PDB file of C-alpha atoms in Angstrom:
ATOM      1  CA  UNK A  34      41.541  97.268  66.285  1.00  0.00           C
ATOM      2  CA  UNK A  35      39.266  95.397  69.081  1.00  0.00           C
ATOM      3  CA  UNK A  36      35.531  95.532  68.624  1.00  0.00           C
ATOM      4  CA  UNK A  37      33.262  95.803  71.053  1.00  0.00           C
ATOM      5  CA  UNK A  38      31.391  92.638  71.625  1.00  0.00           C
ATOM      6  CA  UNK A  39      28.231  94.407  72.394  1.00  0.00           C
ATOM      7  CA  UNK A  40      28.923  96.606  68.785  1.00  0.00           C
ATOM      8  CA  UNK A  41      29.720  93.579  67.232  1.00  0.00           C
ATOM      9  CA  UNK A  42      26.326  92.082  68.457  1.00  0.00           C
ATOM     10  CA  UNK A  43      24.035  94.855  67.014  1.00  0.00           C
ATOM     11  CA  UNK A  44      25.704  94.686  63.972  1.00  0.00           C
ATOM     12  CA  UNK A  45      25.672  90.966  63.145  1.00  0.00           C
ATOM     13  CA  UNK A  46      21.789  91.284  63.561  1.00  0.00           C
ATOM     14  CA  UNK A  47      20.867  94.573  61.126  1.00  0.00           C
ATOM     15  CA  UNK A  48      20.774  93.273  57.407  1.00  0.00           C
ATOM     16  CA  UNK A  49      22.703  95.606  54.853  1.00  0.00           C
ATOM     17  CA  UNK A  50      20.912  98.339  53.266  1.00  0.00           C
ATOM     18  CA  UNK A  51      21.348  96.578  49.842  1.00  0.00           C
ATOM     19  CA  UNK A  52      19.690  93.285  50.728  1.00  0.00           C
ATOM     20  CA  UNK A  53      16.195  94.941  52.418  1.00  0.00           C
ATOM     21  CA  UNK A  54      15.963  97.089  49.011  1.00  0.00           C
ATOM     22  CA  UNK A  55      16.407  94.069  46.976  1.00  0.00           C
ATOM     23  CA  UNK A  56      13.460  92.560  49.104  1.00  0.00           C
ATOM     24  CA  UNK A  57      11.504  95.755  48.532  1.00  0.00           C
ATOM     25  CA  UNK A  58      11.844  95.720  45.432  1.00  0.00           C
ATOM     26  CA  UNK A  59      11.080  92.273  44.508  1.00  0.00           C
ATOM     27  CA  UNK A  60       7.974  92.189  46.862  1.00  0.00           C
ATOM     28  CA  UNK A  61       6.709  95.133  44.702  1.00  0.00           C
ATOM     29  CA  UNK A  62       7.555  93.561  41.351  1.00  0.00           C
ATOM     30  CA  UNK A  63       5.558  90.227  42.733  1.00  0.00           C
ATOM     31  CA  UNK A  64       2.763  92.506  43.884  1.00  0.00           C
ATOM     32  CA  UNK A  65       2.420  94.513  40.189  1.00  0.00           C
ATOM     33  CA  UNK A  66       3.075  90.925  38.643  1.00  0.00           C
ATOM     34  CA  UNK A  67      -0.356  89.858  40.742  1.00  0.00           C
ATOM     35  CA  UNK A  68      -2.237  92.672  40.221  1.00  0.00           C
ATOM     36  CA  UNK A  69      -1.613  92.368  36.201  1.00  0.00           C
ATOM     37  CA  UNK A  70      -2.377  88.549  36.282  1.00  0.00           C
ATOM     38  CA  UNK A  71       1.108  88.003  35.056  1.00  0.00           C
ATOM     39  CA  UNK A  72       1.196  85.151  38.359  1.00  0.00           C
ATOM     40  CA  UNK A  73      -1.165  83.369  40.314  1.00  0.00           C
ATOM     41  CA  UNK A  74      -1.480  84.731  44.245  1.00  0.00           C
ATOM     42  CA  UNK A  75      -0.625  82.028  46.202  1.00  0.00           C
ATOM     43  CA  UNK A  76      -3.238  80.202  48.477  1.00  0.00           C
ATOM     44  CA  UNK A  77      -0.984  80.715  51.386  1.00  0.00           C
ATOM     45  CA  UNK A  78      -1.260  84.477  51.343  1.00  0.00           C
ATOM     46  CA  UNK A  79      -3.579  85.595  53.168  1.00  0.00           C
ATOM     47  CA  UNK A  80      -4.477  88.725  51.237  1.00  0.00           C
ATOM     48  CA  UNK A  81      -4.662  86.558  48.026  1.00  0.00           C
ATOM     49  CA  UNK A  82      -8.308  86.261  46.349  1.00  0.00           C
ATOM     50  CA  UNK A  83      -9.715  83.374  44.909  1.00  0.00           C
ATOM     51  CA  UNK A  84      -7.311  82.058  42.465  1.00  0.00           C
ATOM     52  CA  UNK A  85      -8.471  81.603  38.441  1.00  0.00           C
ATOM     53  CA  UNK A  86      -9.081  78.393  36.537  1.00  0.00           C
ATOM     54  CA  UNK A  87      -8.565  78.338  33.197  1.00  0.00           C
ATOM     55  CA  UNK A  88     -10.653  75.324  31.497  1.00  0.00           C
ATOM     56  CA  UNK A  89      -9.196  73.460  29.339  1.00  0.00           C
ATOM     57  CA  UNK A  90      -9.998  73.321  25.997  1.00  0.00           C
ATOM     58  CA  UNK A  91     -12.277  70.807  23.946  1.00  0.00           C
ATOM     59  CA  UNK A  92     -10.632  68.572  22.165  1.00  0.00           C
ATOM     60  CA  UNK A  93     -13.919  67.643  20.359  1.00  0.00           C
ATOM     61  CA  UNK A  94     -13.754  67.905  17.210  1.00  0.00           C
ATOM     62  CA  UNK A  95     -17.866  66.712  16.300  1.00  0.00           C
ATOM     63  CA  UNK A  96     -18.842  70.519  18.037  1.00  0.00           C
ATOM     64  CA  UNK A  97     -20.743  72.412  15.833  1.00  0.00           C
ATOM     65  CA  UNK A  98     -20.765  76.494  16.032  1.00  0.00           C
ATOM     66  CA  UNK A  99     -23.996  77.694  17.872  1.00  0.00           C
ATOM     67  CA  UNK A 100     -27.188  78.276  15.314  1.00  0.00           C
ATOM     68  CA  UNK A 101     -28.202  81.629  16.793  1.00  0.00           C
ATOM     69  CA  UNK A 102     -26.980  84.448  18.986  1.00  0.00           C
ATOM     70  CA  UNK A 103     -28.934  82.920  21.605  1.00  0.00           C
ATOM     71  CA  UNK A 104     -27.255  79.745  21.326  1.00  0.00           C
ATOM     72  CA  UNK A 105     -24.249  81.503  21.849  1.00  0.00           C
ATOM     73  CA  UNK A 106     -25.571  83.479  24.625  1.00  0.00           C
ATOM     74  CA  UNK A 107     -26.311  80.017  25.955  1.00  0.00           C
ATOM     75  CA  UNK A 108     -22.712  78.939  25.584  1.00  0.00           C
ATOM     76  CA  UNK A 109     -20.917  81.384  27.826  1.00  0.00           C
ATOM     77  CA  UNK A 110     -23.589  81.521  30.413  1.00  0.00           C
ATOM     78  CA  UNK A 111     -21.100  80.139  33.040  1.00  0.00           C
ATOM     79  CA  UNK A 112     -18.731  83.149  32.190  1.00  0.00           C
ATOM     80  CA  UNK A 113     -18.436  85.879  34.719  1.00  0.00           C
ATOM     81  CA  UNK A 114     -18.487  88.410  32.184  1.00  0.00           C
ATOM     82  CA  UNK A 115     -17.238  91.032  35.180  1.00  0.00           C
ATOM     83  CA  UNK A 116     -14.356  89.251  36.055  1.00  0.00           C
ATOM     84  CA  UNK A 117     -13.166  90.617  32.815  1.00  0.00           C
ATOM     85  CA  UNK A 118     -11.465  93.662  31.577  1.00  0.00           C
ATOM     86  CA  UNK A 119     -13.324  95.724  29.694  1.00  0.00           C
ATOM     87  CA  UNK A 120     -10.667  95.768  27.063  1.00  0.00           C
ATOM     88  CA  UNK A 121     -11.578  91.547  27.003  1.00  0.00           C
ATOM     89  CA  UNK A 122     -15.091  92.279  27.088  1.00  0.00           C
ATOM     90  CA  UNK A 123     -14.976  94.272  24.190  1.00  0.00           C
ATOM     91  CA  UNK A 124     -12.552  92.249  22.204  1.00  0.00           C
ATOM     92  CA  UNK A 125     -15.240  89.158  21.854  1.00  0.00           C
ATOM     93  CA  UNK A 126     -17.757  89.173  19.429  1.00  0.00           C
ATOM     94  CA  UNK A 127     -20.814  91.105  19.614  1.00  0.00           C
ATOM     95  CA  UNK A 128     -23.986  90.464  20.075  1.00  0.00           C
ATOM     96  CA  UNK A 129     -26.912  91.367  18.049  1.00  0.00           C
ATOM     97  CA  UNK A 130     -29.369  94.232  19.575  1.00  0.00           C
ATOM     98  CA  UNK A 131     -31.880  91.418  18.948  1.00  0.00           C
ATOM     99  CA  UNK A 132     -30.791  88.671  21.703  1.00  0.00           C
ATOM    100  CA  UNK A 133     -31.036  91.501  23.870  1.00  0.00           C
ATOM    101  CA  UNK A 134     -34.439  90.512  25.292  1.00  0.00           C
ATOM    102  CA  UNK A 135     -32.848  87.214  26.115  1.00  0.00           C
ATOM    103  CA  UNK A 136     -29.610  88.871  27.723  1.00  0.00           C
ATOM    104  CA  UNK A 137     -32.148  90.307  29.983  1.00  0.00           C
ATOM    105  CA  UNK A 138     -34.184  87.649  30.971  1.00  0.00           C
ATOM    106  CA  UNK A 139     -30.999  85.308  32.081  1.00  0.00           C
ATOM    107  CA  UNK A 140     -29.614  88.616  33.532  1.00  0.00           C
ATOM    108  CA  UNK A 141     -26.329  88.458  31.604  1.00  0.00           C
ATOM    109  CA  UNK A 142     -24.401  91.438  32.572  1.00  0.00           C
ATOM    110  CA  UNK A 143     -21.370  93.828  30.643  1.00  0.00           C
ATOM    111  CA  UNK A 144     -22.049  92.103  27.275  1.00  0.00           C
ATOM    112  CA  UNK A 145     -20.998  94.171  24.137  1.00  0.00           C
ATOM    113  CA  UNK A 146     -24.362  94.142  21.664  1.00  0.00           C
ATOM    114  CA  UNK A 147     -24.570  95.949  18.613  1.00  0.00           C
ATOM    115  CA  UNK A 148     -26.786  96.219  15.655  1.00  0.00           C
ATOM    116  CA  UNK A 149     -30.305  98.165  15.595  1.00  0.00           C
ATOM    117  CA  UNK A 150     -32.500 100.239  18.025  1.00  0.00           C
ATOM    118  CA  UNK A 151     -35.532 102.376  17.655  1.00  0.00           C
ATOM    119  CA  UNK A 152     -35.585 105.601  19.255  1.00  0.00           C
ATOM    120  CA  UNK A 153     -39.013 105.970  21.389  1.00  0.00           C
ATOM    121  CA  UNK A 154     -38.713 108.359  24.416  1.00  0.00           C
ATOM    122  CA  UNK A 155     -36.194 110.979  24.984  1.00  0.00           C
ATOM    123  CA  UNK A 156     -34.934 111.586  28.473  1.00  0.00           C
ATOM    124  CA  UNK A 157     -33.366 114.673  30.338  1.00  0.00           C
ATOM    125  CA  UNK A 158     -29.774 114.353  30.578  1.00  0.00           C
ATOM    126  CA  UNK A 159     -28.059 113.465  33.363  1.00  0.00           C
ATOM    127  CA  UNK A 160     -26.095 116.076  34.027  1.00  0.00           C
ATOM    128  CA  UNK A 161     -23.449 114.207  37.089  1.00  0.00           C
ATOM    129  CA  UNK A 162     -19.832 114.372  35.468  1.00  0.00           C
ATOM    130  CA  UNK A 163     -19.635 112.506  33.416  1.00  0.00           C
ATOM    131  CA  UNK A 164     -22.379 113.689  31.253  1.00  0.00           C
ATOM    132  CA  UNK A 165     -24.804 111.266  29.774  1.00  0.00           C
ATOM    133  CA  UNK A 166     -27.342 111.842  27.180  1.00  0.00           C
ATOM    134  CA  UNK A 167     -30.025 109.334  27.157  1.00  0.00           C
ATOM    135  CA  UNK A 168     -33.200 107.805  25.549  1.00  0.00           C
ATOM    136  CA  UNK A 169     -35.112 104.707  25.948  1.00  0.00           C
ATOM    137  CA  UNK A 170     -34.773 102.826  22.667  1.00  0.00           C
ATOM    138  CA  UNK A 171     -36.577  99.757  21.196  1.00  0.00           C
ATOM    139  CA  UNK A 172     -34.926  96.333  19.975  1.00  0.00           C
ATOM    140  CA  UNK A 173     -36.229  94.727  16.470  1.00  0.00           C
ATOM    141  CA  UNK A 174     -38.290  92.163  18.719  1.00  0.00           C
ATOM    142  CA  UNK A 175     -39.680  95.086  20.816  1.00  0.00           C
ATOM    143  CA  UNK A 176     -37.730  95.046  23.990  1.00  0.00           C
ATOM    144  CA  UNK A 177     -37.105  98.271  25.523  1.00  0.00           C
ATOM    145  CA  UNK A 178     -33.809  99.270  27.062  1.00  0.00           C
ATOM    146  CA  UNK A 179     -32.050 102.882  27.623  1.00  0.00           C
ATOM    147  CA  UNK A 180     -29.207 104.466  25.872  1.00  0.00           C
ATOM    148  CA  UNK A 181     -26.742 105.897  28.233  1.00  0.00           C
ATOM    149  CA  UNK A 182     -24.443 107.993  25.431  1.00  0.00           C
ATOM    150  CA  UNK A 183     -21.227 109.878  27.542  1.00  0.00           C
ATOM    151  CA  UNK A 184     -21.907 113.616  25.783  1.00  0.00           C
ATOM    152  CA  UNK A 185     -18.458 114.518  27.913  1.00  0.00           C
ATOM    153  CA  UNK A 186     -16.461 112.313  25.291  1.00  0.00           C
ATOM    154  CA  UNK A 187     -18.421 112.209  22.531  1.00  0.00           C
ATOM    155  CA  UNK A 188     -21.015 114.510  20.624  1.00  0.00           C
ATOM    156  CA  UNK A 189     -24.481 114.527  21.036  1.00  0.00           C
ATOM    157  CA  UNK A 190     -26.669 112.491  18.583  1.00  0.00           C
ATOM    158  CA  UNK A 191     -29.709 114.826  17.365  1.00  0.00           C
ATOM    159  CA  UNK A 192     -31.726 111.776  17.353  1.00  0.00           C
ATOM    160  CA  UNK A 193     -35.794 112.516  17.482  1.00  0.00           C
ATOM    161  CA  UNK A 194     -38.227 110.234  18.691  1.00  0.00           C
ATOM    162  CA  UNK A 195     -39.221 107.329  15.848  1.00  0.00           C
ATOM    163  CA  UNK A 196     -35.344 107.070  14.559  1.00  0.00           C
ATOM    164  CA  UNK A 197     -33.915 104.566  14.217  1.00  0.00           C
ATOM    165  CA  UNK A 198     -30.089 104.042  15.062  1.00  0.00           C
ATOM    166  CA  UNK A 199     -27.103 101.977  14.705  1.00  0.00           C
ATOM    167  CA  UNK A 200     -25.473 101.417  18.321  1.00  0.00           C
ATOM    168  CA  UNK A 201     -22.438  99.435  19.311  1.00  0.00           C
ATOM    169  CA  UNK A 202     -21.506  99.719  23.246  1.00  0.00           C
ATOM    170  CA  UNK A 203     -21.390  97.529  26.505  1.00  0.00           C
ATOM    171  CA  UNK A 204     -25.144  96.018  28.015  1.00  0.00           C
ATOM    172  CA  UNK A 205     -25.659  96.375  31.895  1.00  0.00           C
ATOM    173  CA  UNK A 206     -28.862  94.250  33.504  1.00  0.00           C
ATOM    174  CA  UNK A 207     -31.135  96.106  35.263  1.00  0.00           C
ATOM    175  CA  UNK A 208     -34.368  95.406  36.345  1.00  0.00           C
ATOM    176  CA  UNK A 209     -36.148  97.933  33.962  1.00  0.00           C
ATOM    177  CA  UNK A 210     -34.954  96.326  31.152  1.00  0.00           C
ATOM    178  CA  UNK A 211     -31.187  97.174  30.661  1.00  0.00           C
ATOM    179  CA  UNK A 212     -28.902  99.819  29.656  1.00  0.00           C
ATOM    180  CA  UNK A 213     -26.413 100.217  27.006  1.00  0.00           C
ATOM    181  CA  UNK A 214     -23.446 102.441  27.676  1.00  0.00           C
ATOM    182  CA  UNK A 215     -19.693 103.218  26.379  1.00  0.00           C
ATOM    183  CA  UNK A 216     -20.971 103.898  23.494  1.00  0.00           C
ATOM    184  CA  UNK A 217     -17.694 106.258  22.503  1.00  0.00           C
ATOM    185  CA  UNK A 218     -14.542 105.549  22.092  1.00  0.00           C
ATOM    186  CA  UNK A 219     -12.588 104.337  24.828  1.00  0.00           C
ATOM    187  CA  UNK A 220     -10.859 107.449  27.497  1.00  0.00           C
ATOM    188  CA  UNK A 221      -7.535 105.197  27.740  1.00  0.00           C
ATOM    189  CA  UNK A 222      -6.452 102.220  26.237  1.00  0.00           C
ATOM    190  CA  UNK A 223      -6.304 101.115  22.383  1.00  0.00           C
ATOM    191  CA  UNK A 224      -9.046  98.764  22.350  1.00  0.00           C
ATOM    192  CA  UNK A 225     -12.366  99.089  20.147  1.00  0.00           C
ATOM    193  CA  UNK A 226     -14.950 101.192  21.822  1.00  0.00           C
ATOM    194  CA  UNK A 227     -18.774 101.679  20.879  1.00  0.00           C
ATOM    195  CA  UNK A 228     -20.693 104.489  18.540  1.00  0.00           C
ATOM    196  CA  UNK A 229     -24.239 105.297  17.692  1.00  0.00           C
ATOM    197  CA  UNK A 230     -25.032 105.957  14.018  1.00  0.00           C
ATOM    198  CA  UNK A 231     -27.144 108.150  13.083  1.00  0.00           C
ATOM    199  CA  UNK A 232     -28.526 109.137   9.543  1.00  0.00           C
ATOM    200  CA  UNK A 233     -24.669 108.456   8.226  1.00  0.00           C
ATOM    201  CA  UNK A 234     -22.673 110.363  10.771  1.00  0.00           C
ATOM    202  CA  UNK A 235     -21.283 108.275  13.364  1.00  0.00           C
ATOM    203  CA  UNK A 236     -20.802 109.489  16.871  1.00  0.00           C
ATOM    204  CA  UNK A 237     -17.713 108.226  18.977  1.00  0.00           C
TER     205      UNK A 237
END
């Protein structure tokens, strides 16, 4: 049976149903691969961000480890700490409530701190979901910085004025001295989370 030359025209140029859903779908799968860092974008795209370098390592071997938290603080000043996950953030080690003075001063941002604080003014809560209770709290070298604790996922810590607490959770620069927050356990995700001690019961 004949076929109309104009029929066969329009169908030589549509593309079978199976190939554009095999595009589709591997467009998408690229896309998710991206947005996971699975793959680089490519420079060509012109959605695509900036693309990450990963330095290489030393091959030094006459590096010694850093003398002090500060030291270390020192040593990953170059990092963009927010270009991180905070499942990465909270995965390297922490640093000590002490070397938060100096966290502030070279306005490092989302670094995990733990060790001791001093309780010495109690806030109102902020009551905008999700509900925070907080307190400014002093470091062992004096530095004062608030305690954001999330009182939506955790419990609240009867802490009193003159206490002193153990805190683990995430520092944020501001110009007031800092904050320290996610100090809970994390909503999602399996990675370690913060807590505030308190007189033997820990809160998480």
């Amino acid at each position: 049976m004949a076929t109309n030359p104009a029929a066969r025209q329009l169908m030589k140029g549509k593309r079978p149903l199976w190939m554009t859903t095999l595009l589709v779908v591997g467009a998408i799968l690229i896309w998710y691969a991206q947005q996971k860092g699975w793959i680089g974008r490519s420079a060509s795209s012109p959605n695509a961000g900036p693309v990450a370098t990963i330095p290489e390592p030393s091959t030094s071997s006459t590096r010694s480890a850093p003398a002090s938290p500060s030291a270390a603080i020192d040593d990953d000043s170059s990092e963009n700490d927010a270009s991180l996950t905070a499942a990465e953030r909270a995965s390297k080690p922490a640093v000590d409530t002490s070397s938060i003075d100096d966290l502030f001063k070279k306005n490092r941002d989302l670094i995990w701190v733990e060790g001791a604080l001093t309780v010495s003014k109690l806030l109102r809560d902020d009551d905008d979901p999700p509900r925070h209770q907080r307190f400014i709290a002093e470091t062992p070298d004096g530095h004062e910085v608030m305690v954001a604790h999330n009182i939506d996922l955790s419990d609240r810590v009867p802490a009193k004025e003159g206490d002193t607490i153990e805190v683990r959770g995430e520092y944020v620069w501001t110009d007031q001295g800092g904050k320290v927050h996610f100090t809970h356990k994390p909503q999602y995700g399996k990675f370690q989370g913060g807590w505030i001690d308190h007189r033997g019961t820990r809160y998480e």
